[in-house]
CSV table of C-alpha atoms in Angstrom, one decimal:
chain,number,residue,atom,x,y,z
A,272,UNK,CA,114.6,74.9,94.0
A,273,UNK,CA,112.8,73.4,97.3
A,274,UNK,CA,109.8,72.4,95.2
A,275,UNK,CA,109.5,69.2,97.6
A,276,UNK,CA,108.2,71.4,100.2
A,277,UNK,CA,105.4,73.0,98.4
A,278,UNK,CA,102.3,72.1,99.7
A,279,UNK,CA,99.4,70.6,98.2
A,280,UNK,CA,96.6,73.4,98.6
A,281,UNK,CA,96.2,76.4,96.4
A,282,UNK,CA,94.2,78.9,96.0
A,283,UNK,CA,93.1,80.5,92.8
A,284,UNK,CA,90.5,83.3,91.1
A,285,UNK,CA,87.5,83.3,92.2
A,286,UNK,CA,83.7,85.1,90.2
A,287,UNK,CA,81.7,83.8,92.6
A,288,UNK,CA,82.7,86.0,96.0
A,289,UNK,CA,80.9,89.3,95.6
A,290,UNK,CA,80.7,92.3,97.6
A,291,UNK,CA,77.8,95.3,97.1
A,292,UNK,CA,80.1,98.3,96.4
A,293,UNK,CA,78.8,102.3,96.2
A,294,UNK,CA,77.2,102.9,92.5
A,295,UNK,CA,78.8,106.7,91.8
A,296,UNK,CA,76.7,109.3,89.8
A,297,UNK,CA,77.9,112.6,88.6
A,298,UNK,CA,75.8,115.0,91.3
A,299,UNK,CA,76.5,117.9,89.2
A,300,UNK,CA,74.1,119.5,86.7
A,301,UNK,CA,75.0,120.6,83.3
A,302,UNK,CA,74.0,123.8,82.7
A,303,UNK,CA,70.0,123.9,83.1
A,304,UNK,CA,69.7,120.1,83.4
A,305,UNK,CA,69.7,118.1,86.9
A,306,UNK,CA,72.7,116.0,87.1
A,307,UNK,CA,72.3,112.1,86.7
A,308,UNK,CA,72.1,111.4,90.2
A,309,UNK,CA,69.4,113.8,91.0
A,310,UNK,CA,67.6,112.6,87.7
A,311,UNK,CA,67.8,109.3,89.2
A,312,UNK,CA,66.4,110.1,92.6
A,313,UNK,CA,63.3,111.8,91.3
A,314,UNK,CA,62.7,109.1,89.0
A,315,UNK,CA,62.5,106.4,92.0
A,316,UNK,CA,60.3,108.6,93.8
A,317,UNK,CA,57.9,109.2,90.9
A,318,UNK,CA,56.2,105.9,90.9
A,319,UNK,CA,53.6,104.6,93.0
A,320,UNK,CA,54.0,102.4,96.0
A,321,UNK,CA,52.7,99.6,94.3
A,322,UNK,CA,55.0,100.0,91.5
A,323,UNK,CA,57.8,100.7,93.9
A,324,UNK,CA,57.3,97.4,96.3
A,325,UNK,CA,57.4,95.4,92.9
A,326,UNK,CA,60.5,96.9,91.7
A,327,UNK,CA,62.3,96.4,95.4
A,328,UNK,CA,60.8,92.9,95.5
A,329,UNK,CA,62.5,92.1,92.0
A,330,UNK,CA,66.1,93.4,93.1
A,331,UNK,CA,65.8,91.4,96.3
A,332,UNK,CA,64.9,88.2,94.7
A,333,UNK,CA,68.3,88.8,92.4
A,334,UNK,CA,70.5,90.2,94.9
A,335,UNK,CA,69.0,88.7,98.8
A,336,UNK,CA,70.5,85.9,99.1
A,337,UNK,CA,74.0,86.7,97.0
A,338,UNK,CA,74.4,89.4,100.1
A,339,UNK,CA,74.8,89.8,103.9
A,340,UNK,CA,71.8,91.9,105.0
A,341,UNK,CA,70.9,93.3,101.8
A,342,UNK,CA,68.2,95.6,102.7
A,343,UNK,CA,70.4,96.6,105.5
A,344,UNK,CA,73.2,98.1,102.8
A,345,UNK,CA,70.2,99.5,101.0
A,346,UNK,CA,69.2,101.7,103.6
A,347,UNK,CA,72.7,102.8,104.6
A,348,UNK,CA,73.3,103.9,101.0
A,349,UNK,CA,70.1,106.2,100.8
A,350,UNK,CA,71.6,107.4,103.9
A,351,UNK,CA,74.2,108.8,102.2
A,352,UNK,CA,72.5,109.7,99.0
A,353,UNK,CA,70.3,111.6,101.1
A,354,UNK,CA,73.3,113.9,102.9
A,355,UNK,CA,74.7,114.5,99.7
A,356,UNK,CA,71.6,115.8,98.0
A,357,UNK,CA,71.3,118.2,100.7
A,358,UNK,CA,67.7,117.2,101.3
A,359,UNK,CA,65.4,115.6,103.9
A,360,UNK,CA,64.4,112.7,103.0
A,361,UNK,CA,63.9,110.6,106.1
A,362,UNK,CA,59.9,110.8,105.8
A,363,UNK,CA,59.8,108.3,102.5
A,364,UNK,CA,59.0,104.9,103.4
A,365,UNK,CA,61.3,102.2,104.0
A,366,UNK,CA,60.6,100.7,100.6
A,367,UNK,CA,61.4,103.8,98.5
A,368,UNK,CA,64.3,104.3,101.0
A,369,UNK,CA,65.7,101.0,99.9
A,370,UNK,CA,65.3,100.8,96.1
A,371,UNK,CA,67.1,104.1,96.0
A,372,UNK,CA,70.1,103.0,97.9
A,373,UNK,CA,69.8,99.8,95.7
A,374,UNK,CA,70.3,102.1,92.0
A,375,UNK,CA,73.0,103.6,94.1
A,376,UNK,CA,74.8,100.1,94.8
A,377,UNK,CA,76.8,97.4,92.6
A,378,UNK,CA,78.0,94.0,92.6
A,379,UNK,CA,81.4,93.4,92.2
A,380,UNK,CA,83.2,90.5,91.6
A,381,UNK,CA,86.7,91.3,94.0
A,382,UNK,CA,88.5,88.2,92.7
A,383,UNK,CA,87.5,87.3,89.6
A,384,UNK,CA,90.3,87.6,87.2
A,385,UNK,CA,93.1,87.3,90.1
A,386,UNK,CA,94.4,86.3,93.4
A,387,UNK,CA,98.1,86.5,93.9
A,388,UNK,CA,101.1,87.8,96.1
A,389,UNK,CA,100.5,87.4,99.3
A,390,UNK,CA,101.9,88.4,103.1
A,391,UNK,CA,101.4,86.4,105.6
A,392,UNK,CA,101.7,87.3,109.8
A,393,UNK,CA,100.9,85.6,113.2
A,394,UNK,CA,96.8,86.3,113.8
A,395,UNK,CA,96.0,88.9,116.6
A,396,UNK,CA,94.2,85.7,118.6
A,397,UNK,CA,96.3,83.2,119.3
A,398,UNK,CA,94.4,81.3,122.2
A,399,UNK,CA,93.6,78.1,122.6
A,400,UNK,CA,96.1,76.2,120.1
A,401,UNK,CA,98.6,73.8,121.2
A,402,UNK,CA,101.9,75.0,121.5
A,403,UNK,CA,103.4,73.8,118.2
A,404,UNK,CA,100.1,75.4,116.5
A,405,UNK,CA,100.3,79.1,114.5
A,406,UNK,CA,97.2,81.0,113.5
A,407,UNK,CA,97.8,82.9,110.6
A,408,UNK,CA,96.3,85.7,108.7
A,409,UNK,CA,97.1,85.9,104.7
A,410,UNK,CA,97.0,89.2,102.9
A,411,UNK,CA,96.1,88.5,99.2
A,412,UNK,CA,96.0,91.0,96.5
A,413,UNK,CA,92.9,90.4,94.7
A,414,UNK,CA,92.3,91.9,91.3
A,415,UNK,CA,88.7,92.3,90.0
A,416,UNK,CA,86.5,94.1,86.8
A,417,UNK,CA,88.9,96.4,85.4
A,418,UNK,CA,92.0,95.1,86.9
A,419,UNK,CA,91.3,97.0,90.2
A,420,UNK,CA,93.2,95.6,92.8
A,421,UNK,CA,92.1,95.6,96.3
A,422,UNK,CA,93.2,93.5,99.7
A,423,UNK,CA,91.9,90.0,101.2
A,424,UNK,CA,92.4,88.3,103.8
A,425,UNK,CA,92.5,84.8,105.0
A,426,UNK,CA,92.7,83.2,108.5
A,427,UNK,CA,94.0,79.6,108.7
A,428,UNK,CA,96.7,77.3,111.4
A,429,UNK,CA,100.1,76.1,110.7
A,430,UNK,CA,101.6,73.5,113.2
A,431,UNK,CA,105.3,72.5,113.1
A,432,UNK,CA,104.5,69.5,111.4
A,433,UNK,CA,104.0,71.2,108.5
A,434,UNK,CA,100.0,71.4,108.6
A,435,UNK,CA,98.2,73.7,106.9
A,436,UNK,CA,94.7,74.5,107.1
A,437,UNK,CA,92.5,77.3,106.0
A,438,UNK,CA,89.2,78.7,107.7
A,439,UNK,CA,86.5,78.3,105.7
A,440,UNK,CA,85.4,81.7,104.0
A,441,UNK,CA,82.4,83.0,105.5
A,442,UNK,CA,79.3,82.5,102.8
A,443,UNK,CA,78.9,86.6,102.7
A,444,UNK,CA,81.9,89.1,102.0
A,445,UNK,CA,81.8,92.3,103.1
A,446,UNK,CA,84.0,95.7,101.9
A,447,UNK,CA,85.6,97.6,104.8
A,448,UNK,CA,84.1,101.1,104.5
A,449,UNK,CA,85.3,104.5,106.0
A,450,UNK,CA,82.3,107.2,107.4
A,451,UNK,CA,82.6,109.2,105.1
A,452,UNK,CA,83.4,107.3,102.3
A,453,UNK,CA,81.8,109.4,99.1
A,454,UNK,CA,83.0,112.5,100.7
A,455,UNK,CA,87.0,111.4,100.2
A,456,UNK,CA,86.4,109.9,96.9
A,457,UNK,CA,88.1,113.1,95.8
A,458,UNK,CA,90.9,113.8,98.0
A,459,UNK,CA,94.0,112.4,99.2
A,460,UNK,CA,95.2,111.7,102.6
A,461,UNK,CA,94.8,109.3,105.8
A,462,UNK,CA,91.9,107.6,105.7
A,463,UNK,CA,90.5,105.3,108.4
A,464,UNK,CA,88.4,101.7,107.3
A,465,UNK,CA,86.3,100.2,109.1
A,466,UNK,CA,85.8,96.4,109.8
A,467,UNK,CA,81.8,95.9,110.0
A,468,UNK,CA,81.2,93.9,113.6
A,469,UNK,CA,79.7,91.0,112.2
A,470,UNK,CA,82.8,90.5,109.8
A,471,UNK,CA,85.1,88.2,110.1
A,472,UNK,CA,89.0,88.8,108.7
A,473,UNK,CA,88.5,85.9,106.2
A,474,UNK,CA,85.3,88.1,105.0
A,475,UNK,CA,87.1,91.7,104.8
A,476,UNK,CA,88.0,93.2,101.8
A,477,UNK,CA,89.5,96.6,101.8
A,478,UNK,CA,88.8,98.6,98.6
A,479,UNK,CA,90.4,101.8,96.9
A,480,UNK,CA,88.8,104.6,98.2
A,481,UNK,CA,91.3,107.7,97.3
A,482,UNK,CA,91.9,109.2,93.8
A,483,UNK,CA,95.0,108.2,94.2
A,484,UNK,CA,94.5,104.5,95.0
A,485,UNK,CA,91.5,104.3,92.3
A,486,UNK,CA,93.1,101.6,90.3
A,487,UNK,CA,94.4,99.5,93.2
A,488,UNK,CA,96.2,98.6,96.6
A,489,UNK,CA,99.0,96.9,95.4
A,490,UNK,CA,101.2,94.4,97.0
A,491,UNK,CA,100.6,94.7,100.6
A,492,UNK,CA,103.6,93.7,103.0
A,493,UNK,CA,102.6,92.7,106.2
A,494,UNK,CA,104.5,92.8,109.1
A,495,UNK,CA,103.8,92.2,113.0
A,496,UNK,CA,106.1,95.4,114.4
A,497,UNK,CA,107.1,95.3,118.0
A,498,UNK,CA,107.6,99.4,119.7
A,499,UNK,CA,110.6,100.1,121.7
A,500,UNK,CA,108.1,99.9,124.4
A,501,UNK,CA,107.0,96.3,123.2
A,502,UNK,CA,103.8,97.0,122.5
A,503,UNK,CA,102.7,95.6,119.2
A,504,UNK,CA,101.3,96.7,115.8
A,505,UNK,CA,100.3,95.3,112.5
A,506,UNK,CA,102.1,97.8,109.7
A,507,UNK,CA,102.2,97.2,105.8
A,508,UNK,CA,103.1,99.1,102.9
A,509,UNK,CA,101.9,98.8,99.5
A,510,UNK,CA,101.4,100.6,96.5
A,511,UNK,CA,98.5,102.9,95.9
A,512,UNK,CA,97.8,103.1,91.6
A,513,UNK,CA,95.6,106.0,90.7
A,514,UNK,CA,95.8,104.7,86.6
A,515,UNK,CA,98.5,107.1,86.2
A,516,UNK,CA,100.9,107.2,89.1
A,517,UNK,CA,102.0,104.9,92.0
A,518,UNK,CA,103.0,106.1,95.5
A,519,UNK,CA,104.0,103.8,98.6
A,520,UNK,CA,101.6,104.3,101.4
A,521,UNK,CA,101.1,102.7,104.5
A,522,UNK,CA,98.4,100.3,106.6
A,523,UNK,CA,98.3,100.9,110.4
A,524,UNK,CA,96.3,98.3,112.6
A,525,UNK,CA,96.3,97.0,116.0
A,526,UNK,CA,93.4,94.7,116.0
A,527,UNK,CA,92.0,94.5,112.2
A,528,UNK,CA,88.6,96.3,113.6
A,529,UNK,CA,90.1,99.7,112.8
A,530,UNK,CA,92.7,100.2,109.9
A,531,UNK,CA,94.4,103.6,109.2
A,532,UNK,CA,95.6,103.9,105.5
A,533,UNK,CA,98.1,106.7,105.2
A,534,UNK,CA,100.1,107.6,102.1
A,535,UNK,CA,104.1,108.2,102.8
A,536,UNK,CA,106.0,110.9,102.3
A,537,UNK,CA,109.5,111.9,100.8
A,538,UNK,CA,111.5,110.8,97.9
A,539,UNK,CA,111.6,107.2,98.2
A,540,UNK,CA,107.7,106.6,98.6
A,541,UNK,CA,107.0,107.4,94.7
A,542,UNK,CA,108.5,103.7,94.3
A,543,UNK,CA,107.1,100.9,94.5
A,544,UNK,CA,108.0,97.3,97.0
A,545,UNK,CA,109.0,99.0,100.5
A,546,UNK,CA,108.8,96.9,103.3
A,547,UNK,CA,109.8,97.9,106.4
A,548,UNK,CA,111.6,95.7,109.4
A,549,UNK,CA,110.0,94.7,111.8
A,550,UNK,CA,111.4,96.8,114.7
A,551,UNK,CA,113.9,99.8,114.9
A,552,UNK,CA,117.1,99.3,114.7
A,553,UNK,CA,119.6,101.3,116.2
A,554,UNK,CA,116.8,104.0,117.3
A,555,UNK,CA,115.9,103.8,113.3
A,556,UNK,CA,112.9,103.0,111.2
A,557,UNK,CA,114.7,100.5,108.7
A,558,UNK,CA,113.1,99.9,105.0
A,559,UNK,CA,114.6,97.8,102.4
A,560,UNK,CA,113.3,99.4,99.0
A,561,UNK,CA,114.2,100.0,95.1
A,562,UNK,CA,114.7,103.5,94.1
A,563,UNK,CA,115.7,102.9,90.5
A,564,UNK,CA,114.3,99.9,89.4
A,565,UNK,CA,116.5,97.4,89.6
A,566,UNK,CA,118.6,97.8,92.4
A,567,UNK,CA,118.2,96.7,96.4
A,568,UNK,CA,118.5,100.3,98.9
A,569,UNK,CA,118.7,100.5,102.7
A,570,UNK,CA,116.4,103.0,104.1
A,571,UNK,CA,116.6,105.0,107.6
A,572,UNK,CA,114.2,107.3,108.9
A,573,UNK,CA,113.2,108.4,112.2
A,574,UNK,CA,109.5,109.3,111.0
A,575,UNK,CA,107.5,106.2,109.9
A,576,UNK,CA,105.8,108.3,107.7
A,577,UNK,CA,109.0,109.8,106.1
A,578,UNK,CA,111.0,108.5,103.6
A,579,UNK,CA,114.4,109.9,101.5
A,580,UNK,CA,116.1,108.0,99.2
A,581,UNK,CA,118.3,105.3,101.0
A,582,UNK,CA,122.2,103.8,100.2
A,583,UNK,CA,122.4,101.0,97.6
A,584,UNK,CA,122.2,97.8,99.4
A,585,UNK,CA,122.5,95.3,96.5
A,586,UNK,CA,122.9,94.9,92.4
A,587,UNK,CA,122.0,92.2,90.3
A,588,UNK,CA,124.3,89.3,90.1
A,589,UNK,CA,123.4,86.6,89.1
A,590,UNK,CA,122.1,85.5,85.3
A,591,UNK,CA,118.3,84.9,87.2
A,592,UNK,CA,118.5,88.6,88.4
A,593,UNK,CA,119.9,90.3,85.9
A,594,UNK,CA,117.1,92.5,84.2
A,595,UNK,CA,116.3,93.5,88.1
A,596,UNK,CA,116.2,92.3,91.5
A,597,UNK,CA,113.4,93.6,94.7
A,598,UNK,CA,112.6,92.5,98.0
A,599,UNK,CA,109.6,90.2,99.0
A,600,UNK,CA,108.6,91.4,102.1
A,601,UNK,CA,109.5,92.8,105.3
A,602,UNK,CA,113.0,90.8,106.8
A,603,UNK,CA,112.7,88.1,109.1
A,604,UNK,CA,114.5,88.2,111.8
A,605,UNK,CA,116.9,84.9,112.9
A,606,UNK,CA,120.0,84.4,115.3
A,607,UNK,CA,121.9,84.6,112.3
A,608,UNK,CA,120.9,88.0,110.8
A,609,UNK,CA,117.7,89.0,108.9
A,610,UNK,CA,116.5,86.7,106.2
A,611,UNK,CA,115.7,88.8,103.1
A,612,UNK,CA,113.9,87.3,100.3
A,613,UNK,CA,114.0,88.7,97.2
A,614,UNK,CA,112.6,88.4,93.7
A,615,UNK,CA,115.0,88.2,90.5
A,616,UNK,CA,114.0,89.0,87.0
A,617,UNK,CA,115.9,86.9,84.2
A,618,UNK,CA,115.8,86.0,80.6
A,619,UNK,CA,112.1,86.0,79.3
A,620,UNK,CA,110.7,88.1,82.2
A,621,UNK,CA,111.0,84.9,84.2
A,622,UNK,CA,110.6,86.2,88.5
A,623,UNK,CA,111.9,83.9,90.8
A,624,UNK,CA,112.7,83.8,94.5
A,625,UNK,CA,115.9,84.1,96.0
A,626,UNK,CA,117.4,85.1,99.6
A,627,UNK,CA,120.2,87.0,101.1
A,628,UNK,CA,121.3,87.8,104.8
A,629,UNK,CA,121.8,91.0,106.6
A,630,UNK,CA,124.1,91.7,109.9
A,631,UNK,CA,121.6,91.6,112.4
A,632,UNK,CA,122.8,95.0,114.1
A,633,UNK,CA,124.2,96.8,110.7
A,634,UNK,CA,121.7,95.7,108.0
A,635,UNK,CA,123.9,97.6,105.4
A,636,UNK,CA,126.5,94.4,105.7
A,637,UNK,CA,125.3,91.0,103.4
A,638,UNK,CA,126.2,88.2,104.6
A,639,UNK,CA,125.3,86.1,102.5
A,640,UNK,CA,123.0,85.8,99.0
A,641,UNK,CA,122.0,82.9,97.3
A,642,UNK,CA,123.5,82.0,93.6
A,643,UNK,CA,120.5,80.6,92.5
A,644,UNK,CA,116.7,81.0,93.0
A,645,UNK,CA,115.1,79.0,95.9
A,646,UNK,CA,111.8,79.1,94.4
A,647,UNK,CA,111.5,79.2,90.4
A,648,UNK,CA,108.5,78.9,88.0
A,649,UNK,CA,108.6,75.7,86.6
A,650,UNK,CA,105.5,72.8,85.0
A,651,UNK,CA,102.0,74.0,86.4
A,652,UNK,CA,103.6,77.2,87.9
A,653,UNK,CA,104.0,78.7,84.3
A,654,UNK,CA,101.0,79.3,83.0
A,655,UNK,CA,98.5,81.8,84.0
A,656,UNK,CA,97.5,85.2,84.0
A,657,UNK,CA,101.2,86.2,83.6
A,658,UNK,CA,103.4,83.5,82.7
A,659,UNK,CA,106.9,82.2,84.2
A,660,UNK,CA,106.1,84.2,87.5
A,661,UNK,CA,106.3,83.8,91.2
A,662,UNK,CA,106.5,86.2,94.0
A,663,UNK,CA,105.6,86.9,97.5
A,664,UNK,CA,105.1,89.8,99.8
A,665,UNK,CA,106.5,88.3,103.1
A,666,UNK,CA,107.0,85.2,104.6
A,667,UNK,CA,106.8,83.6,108.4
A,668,UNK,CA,108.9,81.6,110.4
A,669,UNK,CA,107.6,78.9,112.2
A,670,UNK,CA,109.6,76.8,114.4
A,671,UNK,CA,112.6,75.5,112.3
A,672,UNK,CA,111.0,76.1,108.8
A,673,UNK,CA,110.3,78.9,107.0
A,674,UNK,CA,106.3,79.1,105.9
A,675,UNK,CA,106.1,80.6,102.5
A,676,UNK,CA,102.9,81.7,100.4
A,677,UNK,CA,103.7,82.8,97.4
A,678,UNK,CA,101.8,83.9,94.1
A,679,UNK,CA,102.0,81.6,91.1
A,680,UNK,CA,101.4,83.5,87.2
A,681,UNK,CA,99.6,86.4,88.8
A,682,UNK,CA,96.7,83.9,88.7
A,683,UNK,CA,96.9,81.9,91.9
A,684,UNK,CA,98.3,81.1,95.6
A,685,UNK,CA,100.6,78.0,96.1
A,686,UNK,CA,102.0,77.4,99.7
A,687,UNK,CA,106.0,76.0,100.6
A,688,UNK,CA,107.2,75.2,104.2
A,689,UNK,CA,111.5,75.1,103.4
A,690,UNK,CA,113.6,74.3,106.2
A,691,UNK,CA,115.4,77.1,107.5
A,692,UNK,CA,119.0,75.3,107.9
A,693,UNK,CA,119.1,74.4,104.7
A,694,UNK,CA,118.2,77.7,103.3
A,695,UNK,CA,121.1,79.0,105.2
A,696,UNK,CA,123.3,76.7,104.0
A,697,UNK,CA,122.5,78.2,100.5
A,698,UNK,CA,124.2,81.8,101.2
């Protein structure tokens, strides 16, 4: 283990970052009675303006300054209150406007019980850094009320010193939303989110929004893809957990302003942990993925979108990775082939973190594998939410080391920088 190359900052759970999130009431009525929402509605607009102003000044004394532009989210929600009733209500006054949208909205705590495996990929503004200096952006998975999971961000630099430093999170967070966000609340398919303009990345959260996302976006894999015709795009897959099932889906972005989440298709995205590479190979889309759950698979496809079950890549070997082995994150690419990291799962459910090579034109040959984990769970790294864990879901290299974030007990984020030779020299 490399554990003298872990970094001194982490970053752990966290009550007190709180987003206003959409408050949903049954519109339909049972039998002869209104439904709750409607119930609701006409119960707002039954007291007096006095009454009301009181009742809107009490929430805003509560909820202003937790919030950025609280009245602001207010009036947007009776917005959509008001399309789904069917009615016109645009004549009420601003104040009954308000403390509608306000029954209609929720706090929620995004990161309170969790913050763990993140991805990590070169920031879409690079300018004005020295030439040794990296701005990054971290996806986290951060798990909240009810164990939803939903994805974070961070911004921060990384020089080739080994530096590392963190933008500050903005005092407001705010929860990427789509147009028409009640209306897909009950279907499935391609959604687009929306970064608002005043947001920064470190502020962004992006939420479930799909029945079959409602208990989480799992996992996300980041990667920074590069088109045959060089053009550029930010693509991750992650898991989508409805409470029942999981599917593989995928995030599409080319500036973080506009983010297309689209489920996947074909046998291989019921599984869980694809991540794709970060260019075609051989005119191919190339995932690494595990169909059965335990064993590494190769996967082609010539439709992003598209994916059958693949060839078996790799078994476990080794007494660290012998209840199962999975990739963490999309392949890296080197002179020497494409740096895989993996997780293994050993005695007493313990994860750690290995690596193995690929052929840089046939990624079906290894080159290489490591014998023993590079990254294990070990004194502080032990205890948490889940014990004896850690994982990632990608990695970035950065001159001649390889910068590593990795989740620690499902609890936390701990940061390694391991030199990239002497990781080879492991294989």
């Amino acid at each position: 283990m490399l554990a003298e190359y872990t970094h001194r900052l982490r970053l752990a759970a966290d009550a007190s970052r709180v987003v206003v999130r959409p408050f949903h009431l049954a519109w339909q009525a049972n039998g002869s009675e209104p439904g709750r929402a409607q119930r609701l509605v006409k119960a707002v607009l039954s007291l007096d303006m006095e009454e009301t102003r009181r009742q809107l000044a009490l929430v805003m004394y509560d909820f202003e300054a937790r919030h950025w532009q609280t009245r602001r989210v207010f009036s947007t929600r009776f917005e959509q209150i008001a399309v789904q009733m069917g009615v016109d209500l645009r004549e009420l006054e601003d104040e009954r406007k308000q403390l509608i949208g306000a029954y209609f909205c929720h706090e929620y705590s995004y990161a309170a019980a969790a913050l763990m495996n993140p991805s990590v990929v070169p920031h879409p503004d690079q300018s004005g850094l020295s030439s040794n200096t990296l701005r990054i952006l971290l996806s986290l998975r951060a798990v909240g009320e009810g164990h939803i999971s939903s994805i974070a961000f961070r911004e921060g630099l990384i020089t080739g010193s080994r530096e590392l430093e963190l933008a500050p999170e903005p005092p407001f967070a705010t929860a990427a939303d789509a147009p028409d966000a009640d209306g897909i609340r009950d279907q499935d398919g391609p959604i687009t989110v929306e970064r608002h303009r005043d947001s920064t990345l470190s502020g962004m959260v992006i939420f479930p929004m799909t029945p079959a996302q409602r208990n989480g976006l799992e996992d996300l894999r980041l990667t920074h893809f590069v088109h045959d015709d060089g053009s550029t795009e930010y693509i991750g897959t992650y898991t989508a957990y409805s409470g029942r099932d999981i599917q593989s889906e995928l995030m599409r972005t080319r500036d973080f302003r506009s983010i297309d989440l689209i489920p996947m298709r074909g046998a291989a995205a019921r599984n869980k942990g694809m991540a794709l590479f970060p260019r075609k190979i051989d005119g191919r889309y190339m995932m690494i993925g595990r169909q059965d759950g335990q064993n590494l698979f190769l996967l082609r496809s010539d439709d992003i979108g598209h994916w059958e079950e693949g060839d078996l890549l790799l078994a476990p070997a080794f007494p660290w990775e012998f209840v199962q082995i999975g990739n963490c994150g999309a392949p890296i690419e080197l002179d020497e082939g494409w740096l895989l990291l993996t997780h293994g799962v050993g005695a007493m459910r313990k994860y750690s973190i290995g690596a193995i090579l690929l052929d840089r034109d046939d990624p079906s040959k290894v080159m290489g594998r490591t014998q023993h984990p590079i990254l294990a769970p070990m004194d502080e790294d032990r205890e948490g939410y889940v014990p004896n864990v850690v994982y990632t879901c990608g990695a970035l290299r950065h001159g001649e080391y390889l910068f590593l974030p990795y989740g620690v007990a499902d609890s936390s984020v701990a940061f390694a920088f391991l030199p990239i030779k002497e990781l080879l020299d492991k294989l």
